[in-house]
XYZ file of C-alpha atoms in Angstrom:
140
model
C -2.398 0.761 12.252
C -2.112 -1.901 9.173
C 1.286 -1.986 7.606
C -0.434 -2.225 3.541
C -4.470 -1.181 4.219
C -6.456 0.433 6.345
C -10.185 1.804 7.108
C -10.676 5.299 7.786
C -14.117 7.567 9.371
C -14.391 10.911 10.175
C -15.144 12.148 7.298
C -12.605 11.495 4.683
C -11.676 13.761 1.638
C -12.301 11.248 -1.748
C -8.787 11.067 -3.780
C -7.185 13.103 -0.188
C -5.602 11.136 2.741
C -7.471 12.038 5.353
C -9.569 10.944 7.823
C -9.018 8.647 11.068
C -8.167 5.180 11.183
C -10.367 2.509 12.407
C -9.440 0.895 15.192
C -8.420 -3.442 14.119
C -8.233 -6.316 15.736
C -10.603 -5.460 17.873
C -8.780 -2.651 20.284
C -11.465 0.064 20.314
C -8.973 2.254 20.687
C -11.037 4.326 17.007
C -14.155 2.018 17.217
C -16.613 2.953 14.030
C -19.325 3.350 16.600
C -22.906 4.922 16.045
C -25.793 5.755 19.066
C -29.030 4.514 17.222
C -32.877 5.066 19.112
C -33.840 1.562 18.954
C -37.426 2.846 19.427
C -37.912 4.932 16.671
C -35.972 1.972 14.454
C -32.998 4.567 13.772
C -30.764 4.109 11.593
C -27.328 6.235 10.512
C -24.948 6.936 7.776
C -21.527 6.696 8.293
C -18.843 8.351 5.592
C -15.973 5.757 5.444
C -13.055 5.110 3.585
C -10.416 2.905 2.716
C -6.643 3.554 1.177
C -3.119 1.317 0.467
C -0.027 2.831 2.375
C 2.267 5.285 0.066
C 3.978 2.699 -1.827
C 1.103 -0.313 -2.581
C -2.714 -0.573 -3.949
C -4.806 -3.618 -4.312
C -5.318 -6.379 -6.515
C -8.424 -7.824 -7.546
C -11.184 -7.189 -5.765
C -11.395 -5.508 -2.573
C -14.924 -6.741 -0.437
C -16.169 -5.559 3.039
C -18.382 -7.269 5.351
C -19.585 -7.229 8.798
C -19.390 -9.832 11.191
C -20.910 -10.149 14.977
C -23.828 -11.468 16.686
C -25.651 -7.798 15.546
C -23.780 -7.758 11.681
C -27.363 -8.456 9.827
C -27.395 -4.378 11.526
C -25.665 -3.027 9.545
C -25.017 -2.553 6.270
C -22.767 -1.066 2.801
C -23.100 0.926 0.397
C -20.411 2.077 -3.137
C -20.160 5.996 -3.203
C -21.441 7.718 -6.300
C -20.120 11.049 -5.171
C -22.493 11.931 -2.672
C -22.319 15.382 -1.328
C -23.336 14.253 2.275
C -24.670 11.172 4.149
C -28.931 12.975 3.544
C -27.515 11.956 0.186
C -26.406 9.192 0.590
C -29.321 8.082 1.505
C -30.207 7.154 -2.707
C -26.987 4.061 -2.498
C -27.527 0.582 -2.392
C -26.723 -0.827 0.505
C -26.129 -4.556 1.302
C -24.732 -6.700 3.451
C -21.143 -6.835 1.325
C -19.685 -4.327 -0.894
C -16.676 -5.484 -3.724
C -14.433 -2.798 -4.637
C -13.291 -3.721 -8.440
C -11.422 -0.629 -9.014
C -7.482 -0.485 -7.606
C -7.689 1.162 -4.261
C -3.878 3.433 -3.938
C -2.512 6.079 -1.891
C -5.820 8.401 -2.001
C -9.665 7.692 -0.231
C -11.741 5.977 -1.762
C -15.242 6.583 0.154
C -17.835 4.022 0.856
C -20.937 3.971 3.387
C -22.183 2.001 6.176
C -24.962 2.217 7.549
C -26.192 1.153 11.058
C -30.048 0.119 11.626
C -31.811 0.026 14.904
C -35.569 -1.927 15.276
C -38.068 -1.536 18.211
C -37.875 -5.010 19.265
C -33.836 -4.365 20.807
C -33.702 -3.642 24.583
C -30.561 -1.383 25.151
C -26.894 -1.954 25.302
C -23.834 -0.731 24.389
C -23.430 -3.271 21.185
C -19.731 -4.425 20.489
C -19.778 -7.221 18.966
C -19.483 -6.059 15.331
C -17.040 -5.984 13.080
C -15.934 -4.240 9.754
C -13.841 -6.980 7.341
C -11.986 -5.955 4.717
C -10.642 -8.532 2.008
C -8.225 -7.042 -0.227
C -5.013 -8.437 -2.027
C -1.917 -5.972 -1.957
C 0.470 -5.567 -4.158
C 3.576 -2.872 -4.193
C 2.376 -0.319 -6.974
C 4.363 0.890 -10.197
């Protein structure tokens, strides 16, 4: 875990401190992962969160994006109080998400979409990283 800010998966709750930290630095200990059927041009949506450690908050824009060989198959969207992944289908997914609100020590929810296409061969792709650029300051 990072000393200041972390990303979480496994159905985190808005305004809470639950969820499983997503592994950092390519350790692979707890990756954000999904299994897709490329022959079906399948996609899946995952509920995630960002939060700062106690005593810290963001200042300025937080930018979430993807990097890697198949980064174009991943997108991210702001949460609009969607009840679940089915409701989140209505979200506006894009290659990056800029969060202008202050992120503190409680979960700020966002959604990640992973997509496949029928031109892909079966593989275990570990090339993509979810990036987070977040200016952090001590909270008041």
